[in-house]
Coordinates of C-alpha atoms and ligand atoms in Angstrom, one line a residue:
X1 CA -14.4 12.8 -15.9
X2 CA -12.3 15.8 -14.3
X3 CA -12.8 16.0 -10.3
X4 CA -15.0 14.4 -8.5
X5 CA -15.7 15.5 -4.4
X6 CA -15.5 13.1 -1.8
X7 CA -17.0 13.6 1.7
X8 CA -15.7 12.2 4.8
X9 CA -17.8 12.8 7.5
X10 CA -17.6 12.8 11.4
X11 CA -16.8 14.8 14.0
X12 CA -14.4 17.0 12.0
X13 CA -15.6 16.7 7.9
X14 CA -13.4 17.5 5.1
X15 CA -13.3 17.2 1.4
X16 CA -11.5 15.2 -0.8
X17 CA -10.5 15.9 -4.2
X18 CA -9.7 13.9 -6.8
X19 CA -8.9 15.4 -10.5
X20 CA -6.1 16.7 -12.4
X21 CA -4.0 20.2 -12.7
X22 CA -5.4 20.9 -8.9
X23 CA -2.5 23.8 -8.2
X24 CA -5.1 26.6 -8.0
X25 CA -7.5 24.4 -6.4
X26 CA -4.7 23.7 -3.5
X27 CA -3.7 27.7 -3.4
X28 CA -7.7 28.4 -3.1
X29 CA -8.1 25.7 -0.1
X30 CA -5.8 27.9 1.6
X31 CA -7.7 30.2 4.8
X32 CA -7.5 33.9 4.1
X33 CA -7.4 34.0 8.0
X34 CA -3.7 32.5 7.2
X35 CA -0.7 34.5 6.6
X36 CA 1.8 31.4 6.5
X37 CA 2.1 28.2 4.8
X38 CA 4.7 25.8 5.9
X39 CA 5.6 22.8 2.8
X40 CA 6.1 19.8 4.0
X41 CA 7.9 18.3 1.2
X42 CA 9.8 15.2 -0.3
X43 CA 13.3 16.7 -1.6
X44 CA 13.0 14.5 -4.5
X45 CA 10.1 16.9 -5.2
X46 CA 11.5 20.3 -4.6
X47 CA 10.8 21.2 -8.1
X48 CA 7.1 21.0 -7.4
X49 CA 7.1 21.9 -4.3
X50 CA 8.8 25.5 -5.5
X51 CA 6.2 26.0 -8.2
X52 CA 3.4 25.6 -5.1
X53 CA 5.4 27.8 -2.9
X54 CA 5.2 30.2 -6.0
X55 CA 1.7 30.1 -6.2
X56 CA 0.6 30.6 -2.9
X57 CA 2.9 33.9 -2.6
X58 CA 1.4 35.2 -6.0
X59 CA -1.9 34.9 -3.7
X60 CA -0.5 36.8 -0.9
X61 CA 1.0 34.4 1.5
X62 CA 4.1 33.9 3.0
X63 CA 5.3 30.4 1.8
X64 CA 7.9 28.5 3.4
X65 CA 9.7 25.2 2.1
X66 CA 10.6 22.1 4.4
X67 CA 12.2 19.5 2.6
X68 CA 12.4 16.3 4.5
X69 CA 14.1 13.1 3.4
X70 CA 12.3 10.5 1.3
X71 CA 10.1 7.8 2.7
X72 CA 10.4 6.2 6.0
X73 CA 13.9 8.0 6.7
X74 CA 11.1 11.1 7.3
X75 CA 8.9 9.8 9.9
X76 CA 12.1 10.8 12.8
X77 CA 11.7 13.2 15.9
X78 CA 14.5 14.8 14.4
X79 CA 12.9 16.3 11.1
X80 CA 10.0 16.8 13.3
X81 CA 11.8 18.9 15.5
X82 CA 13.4 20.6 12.3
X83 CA 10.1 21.7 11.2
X84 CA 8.6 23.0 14.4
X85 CA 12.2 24.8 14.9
X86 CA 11.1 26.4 10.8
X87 CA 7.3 27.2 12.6
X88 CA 8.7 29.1 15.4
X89 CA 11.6 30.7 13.7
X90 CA 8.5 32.0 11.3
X91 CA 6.1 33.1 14.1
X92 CA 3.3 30.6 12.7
X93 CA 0.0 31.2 14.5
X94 CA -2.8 29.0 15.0
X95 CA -4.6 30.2 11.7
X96 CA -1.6 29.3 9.7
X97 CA -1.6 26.6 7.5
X98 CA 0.7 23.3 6.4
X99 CA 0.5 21.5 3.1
X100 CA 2.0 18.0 3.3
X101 CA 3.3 17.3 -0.1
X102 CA 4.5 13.9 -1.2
X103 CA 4.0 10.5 -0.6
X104 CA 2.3 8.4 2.7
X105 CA 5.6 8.9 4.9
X106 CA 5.6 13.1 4.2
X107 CA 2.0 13.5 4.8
X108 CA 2.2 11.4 8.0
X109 CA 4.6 14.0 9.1
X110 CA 2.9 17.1 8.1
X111 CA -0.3 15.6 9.6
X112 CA 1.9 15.4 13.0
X113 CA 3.3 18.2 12.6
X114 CA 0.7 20.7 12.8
X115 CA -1.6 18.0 14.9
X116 CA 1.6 19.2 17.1
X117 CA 2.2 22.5 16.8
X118 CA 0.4 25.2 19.2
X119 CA -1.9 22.0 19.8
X120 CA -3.2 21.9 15.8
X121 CA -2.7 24.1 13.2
X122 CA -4.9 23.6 9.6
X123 CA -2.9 20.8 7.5
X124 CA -4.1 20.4 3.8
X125 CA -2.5 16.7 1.9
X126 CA -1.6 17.0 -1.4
X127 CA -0.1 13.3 -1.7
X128 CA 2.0 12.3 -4.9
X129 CA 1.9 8.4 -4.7
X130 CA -0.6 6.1 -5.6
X131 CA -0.5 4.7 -2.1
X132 CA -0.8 7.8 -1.0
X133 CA -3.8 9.0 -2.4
X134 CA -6.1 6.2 -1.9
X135 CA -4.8 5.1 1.9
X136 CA -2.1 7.0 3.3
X137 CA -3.5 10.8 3.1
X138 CA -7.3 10.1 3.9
X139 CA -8.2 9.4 7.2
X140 CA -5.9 11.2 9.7
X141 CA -3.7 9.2 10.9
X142 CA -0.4 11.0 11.4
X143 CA 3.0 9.6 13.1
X144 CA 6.4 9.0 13.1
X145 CA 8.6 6.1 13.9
X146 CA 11.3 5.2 16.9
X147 CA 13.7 2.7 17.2
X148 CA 11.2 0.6 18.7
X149 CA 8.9 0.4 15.5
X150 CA 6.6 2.3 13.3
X151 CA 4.0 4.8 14.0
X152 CA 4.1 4.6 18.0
X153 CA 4.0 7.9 18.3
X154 CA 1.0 9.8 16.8
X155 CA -2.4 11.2 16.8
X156 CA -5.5 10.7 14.6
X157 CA -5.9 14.3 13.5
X158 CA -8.4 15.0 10.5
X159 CA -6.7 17.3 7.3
X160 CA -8.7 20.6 6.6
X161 CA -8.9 18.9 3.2
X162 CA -7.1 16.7 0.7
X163 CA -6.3 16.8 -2.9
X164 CA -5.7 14.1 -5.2
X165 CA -4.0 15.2 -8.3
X166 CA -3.6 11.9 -10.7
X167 CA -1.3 14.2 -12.6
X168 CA 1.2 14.3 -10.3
X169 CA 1.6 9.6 -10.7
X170 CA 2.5 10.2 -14.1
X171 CA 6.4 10.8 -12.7
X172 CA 5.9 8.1 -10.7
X173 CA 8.3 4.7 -11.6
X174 CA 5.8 2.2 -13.2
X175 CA 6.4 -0.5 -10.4
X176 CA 5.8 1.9 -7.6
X177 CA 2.2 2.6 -9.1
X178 CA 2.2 -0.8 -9.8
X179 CA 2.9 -1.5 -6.5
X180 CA 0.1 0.4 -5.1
X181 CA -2.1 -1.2 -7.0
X182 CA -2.0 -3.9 -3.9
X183 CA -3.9 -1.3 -1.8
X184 CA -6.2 -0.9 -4.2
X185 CA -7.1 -4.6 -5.0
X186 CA -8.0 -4.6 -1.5
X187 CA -10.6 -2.1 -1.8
X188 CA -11.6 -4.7 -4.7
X189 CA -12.0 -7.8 -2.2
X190 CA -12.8 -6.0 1.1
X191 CA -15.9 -4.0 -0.6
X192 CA -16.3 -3.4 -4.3
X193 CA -16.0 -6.3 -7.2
X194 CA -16.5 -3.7 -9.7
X195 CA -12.5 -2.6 -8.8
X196 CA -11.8 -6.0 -9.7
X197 CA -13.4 -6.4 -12.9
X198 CA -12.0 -3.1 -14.5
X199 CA -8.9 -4.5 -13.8
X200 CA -9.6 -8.1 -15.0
X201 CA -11.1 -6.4 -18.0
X202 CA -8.0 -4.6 -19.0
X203 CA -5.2 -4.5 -16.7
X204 CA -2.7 -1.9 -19.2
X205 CA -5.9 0.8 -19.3
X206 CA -6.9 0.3 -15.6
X207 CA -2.8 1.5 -14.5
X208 CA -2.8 4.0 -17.2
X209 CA -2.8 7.1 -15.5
X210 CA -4.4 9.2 -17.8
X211 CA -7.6 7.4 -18.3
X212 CA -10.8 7.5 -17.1
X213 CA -11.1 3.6 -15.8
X214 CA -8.3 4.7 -13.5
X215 CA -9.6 7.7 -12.5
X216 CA -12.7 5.3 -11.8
X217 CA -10.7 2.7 -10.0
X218 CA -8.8 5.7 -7.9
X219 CA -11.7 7.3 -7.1
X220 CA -13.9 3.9 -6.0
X221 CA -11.2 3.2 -3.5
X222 CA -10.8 6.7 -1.8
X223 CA -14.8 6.5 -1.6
X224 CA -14.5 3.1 0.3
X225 CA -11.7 4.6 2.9
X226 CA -13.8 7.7 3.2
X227 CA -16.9 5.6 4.1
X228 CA -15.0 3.7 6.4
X229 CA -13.2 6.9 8.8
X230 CA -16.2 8.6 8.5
X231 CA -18.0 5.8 10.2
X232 CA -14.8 4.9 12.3
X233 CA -11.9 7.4 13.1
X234 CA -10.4 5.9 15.5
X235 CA -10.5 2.7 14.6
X236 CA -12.7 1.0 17.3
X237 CA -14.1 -1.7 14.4
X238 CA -14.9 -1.4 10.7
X239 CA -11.2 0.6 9.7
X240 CA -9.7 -2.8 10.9
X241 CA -11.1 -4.3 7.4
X242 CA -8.5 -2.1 5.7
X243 CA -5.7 -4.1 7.3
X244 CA -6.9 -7.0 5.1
X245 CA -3.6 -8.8 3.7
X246 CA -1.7 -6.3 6.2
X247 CA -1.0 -8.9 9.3
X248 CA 1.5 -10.9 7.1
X249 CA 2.0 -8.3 4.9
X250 CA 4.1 -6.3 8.0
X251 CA 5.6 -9.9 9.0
X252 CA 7.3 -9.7 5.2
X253 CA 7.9 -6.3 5.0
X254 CA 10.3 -6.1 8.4
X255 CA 12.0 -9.7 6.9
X256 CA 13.0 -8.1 4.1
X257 CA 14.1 -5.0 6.1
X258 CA 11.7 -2.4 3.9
X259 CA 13.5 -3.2 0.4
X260 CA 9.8 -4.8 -0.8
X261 CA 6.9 -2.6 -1.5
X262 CA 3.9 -2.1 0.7
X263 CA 2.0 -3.2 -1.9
X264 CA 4.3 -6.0 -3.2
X265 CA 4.3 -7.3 0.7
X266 CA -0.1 -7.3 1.2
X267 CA -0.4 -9.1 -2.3
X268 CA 1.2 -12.1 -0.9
X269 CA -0.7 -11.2 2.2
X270 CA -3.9 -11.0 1.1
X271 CA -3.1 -14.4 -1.0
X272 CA -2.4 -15.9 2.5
X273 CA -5.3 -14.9 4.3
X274 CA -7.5 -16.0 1.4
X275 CA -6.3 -19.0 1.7
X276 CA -6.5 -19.2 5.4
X277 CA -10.4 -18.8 4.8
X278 CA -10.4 -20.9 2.3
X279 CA -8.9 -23.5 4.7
X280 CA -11.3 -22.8 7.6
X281 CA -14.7 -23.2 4.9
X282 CA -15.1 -19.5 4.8
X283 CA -14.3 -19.0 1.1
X284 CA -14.7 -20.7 -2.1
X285 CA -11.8 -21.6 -3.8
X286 CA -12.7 -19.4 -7.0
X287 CA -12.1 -15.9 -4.8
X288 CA -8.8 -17.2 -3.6
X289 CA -7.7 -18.1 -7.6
X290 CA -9.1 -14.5 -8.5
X291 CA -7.0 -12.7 -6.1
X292 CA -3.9 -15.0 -7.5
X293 CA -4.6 -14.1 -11.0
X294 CA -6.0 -10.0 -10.6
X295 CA -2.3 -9.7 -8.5
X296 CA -0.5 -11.6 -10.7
X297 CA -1.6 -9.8 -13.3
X298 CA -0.5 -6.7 -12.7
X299 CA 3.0 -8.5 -11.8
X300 CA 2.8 -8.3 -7.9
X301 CA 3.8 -11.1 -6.1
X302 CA 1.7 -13.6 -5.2
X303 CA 3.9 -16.6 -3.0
X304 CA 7.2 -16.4 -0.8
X305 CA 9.6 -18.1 0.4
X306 CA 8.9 -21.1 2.6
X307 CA 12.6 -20.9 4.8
X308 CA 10.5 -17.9 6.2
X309 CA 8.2 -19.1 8.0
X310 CA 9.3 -19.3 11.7
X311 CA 10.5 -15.5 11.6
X312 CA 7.2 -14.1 9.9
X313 CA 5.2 -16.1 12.3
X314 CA 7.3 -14.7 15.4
X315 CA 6.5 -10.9 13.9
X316 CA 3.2 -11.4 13.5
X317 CA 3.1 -12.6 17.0
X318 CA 5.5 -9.6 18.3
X319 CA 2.9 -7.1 16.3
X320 CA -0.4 -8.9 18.5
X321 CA 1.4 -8.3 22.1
X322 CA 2.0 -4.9 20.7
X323 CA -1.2 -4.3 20.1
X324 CA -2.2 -6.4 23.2
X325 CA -4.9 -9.1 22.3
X326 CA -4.9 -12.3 20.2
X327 CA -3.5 -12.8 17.0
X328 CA -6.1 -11.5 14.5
X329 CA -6.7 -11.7 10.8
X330 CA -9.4 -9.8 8.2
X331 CA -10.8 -12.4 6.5
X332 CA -13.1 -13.0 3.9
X333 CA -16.4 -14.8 4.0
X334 CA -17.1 -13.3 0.1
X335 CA -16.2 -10.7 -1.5
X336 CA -17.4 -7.5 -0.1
X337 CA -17.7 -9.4 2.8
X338 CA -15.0 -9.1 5.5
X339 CA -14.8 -10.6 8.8
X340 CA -12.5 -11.0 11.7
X341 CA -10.1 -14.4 12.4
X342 CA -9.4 -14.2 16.1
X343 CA -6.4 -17.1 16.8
X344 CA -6.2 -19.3 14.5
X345 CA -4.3 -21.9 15.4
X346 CA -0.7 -22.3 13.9
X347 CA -1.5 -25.2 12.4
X348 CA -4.0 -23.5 11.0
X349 CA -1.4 -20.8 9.6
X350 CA 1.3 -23.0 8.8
X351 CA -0.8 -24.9 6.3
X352 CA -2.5 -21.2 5.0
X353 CA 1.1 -20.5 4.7
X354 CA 2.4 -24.1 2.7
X355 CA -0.1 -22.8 0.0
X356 CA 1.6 -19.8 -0.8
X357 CA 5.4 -20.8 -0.7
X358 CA 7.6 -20.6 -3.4
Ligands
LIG1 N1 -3.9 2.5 6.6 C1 -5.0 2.0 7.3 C2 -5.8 3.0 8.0 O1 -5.8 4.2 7.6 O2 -6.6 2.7 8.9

């Protein structure tokens, strides 16, 4: 298979894309109405980035590079500021157009920065992760960090369009895609088995980036988050199931101060919560061993350190008051079948918690 179309749907619809040697395709997506095109880019990919910018001036625009930091270091009012500074300096109007081009943290930008700009400009994703592609990239949620935490300032602002390009992963260091396999073993247990049994079936070909079960797999989970925004933007209900594994997944994340992997942090989350249900009669213990053996075979991690407890619990508890309700959990009753937890007790957790320790 080539390209497949995805539609998200809602009050503002766009396409997604998901194929391979997409260039044109992005330089096409492109409004004739614009004249500019702002590049919201990872330096690490400035290479790329160029050969993009070359394209879209060979089709008559006027294409400008911003190269922002890697990662996280991105997400600052700072290099925000920077690129509105490059979108005034260039005159962009209202019909121009910005490509974010990278991974989750550059598209988040680029999503706020023209959600920002003269009140929202067109804004086109191009991610270049794994974790970009099937989460980050699709569903508008743009943002950038302060020192009080991450993505507290923001808007949900929908992309003219998106395009997947699987090509661009095969740069990618084999334990970052790796890594983002976590997100997609979620869409496996939140909604679709058959993610889970390509994987079971033959974990090397299911991470091999040039063939088709992974195009498969890829394209099954960006289906799943499309069906979800489009049904819920603003996450009033059903986007919360996407957040399955997440709750202690952040905890671990902020206690090993970002050096793990998203996706290294919501295997052992969603290991956790498994077992949480498992512990309240909610699920058998056969889905809690298949999550343990789908993660651990594609080397995530799957248990943590038990010191930790009292400092993950405090986070999680820290993230609820930010978010201003009870402490709250996705859950599984099945696969496919996710539920809310609403306070559990910590009783409850603690003992979720001595089955996943070290
Ligand atoms: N990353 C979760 C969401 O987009 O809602």
């Amino acid at each position: 298979m080539s390209e497949q179309q995805i539609e998200v749907g809602g009050v503002d619809p766009y396409k997604i894309v998901v194929g391979r040697s997409l260039l044109d395709s992005v330089v096409k997506e492109v409004s004739t109405k614009s004249t500019k095109v702002l590049i919201v880019h990872q330096i690490a990919l400035t290479a790329s980035a160029e050969v993009l910018r070359e394209a879209l001036v060979s089709a008559g625009f006027e294409a400008i590079l911003a190269g922002v930091p890697d990662g996280e270091d991105s997400k600052r009012i700072e290099v925000a500021s920077w690129c509105w500074q490059l979108l005034g300096q260039s005159d962009f109007t209202r019909t121009d157009t910005v490509i974010g081009f990278g991974g989750g943290a550059a598209t988040d930008l680029a999503g706020f920065v023209a959600a920002t700009w003269l009140r929202g400009v067109p804004v086109i994703h191009v991610p270049t992760t794994l974790l970009g592609m099937v989460d980050a990239s699709i569903g508008g949620k743009t943002g950038i960090n302060t020192t009080e935490g991450k993505n507290l300032v923001g808007s949900f602002y929908a992309p003219q369009a998106v395009f997947c390009d699987l090509d661009t992963l095969k740069t990618l260091p084999r334990n970052e895609l790796l890594a983002g396999f976590g997100e997609v073993v979620k869409y496996g247990f939140i909604s679709e088995p058959r993610i889970l049994d390509l994987i079971e079936h033959d974990p090397a070909t299911a991470t091999d980036v040039d063939s088709d079960v992974f195009f498969e797999i890829i394209s099954r989970c960006i289906e799943i988050k499309a069906r979800v925004v489009s049904s819920d933007f603003k996450e009033a209900g059903l986007r919360e199931i996407l957040n399955y594994g997440h709750t202690l997944g952040h905890a671990i994340e902020l206690a090993e101060r970002f050096t793990w992997r998203h996706g290294a942090a919501i295997s052992v989350g969603m290991v956790f919560v498994a077992e949480l249900a498992r512990l309240n009669g909610r699920l058998s213990e056969s889905v809690v061993a298949r999550h343990r053996s789908v993660l651990g075979s594609l080397g995530l991690p799957i248990t943590y350190r038990a010191d930790k407890w009292d400092q993950l619990l405090a986070s999680m508890q820290r993230d609820k008051k930010s978010r201003g309700g009870n402490l709250r959990f996705v859950v599984l009753d099945d696969i496919g079948k996710p539920t809310i937890m609403t306070a559990p007790t910590s009783e409850m957790l603690f003992a979720a918690f001595q089955e996943i320790v070290d």
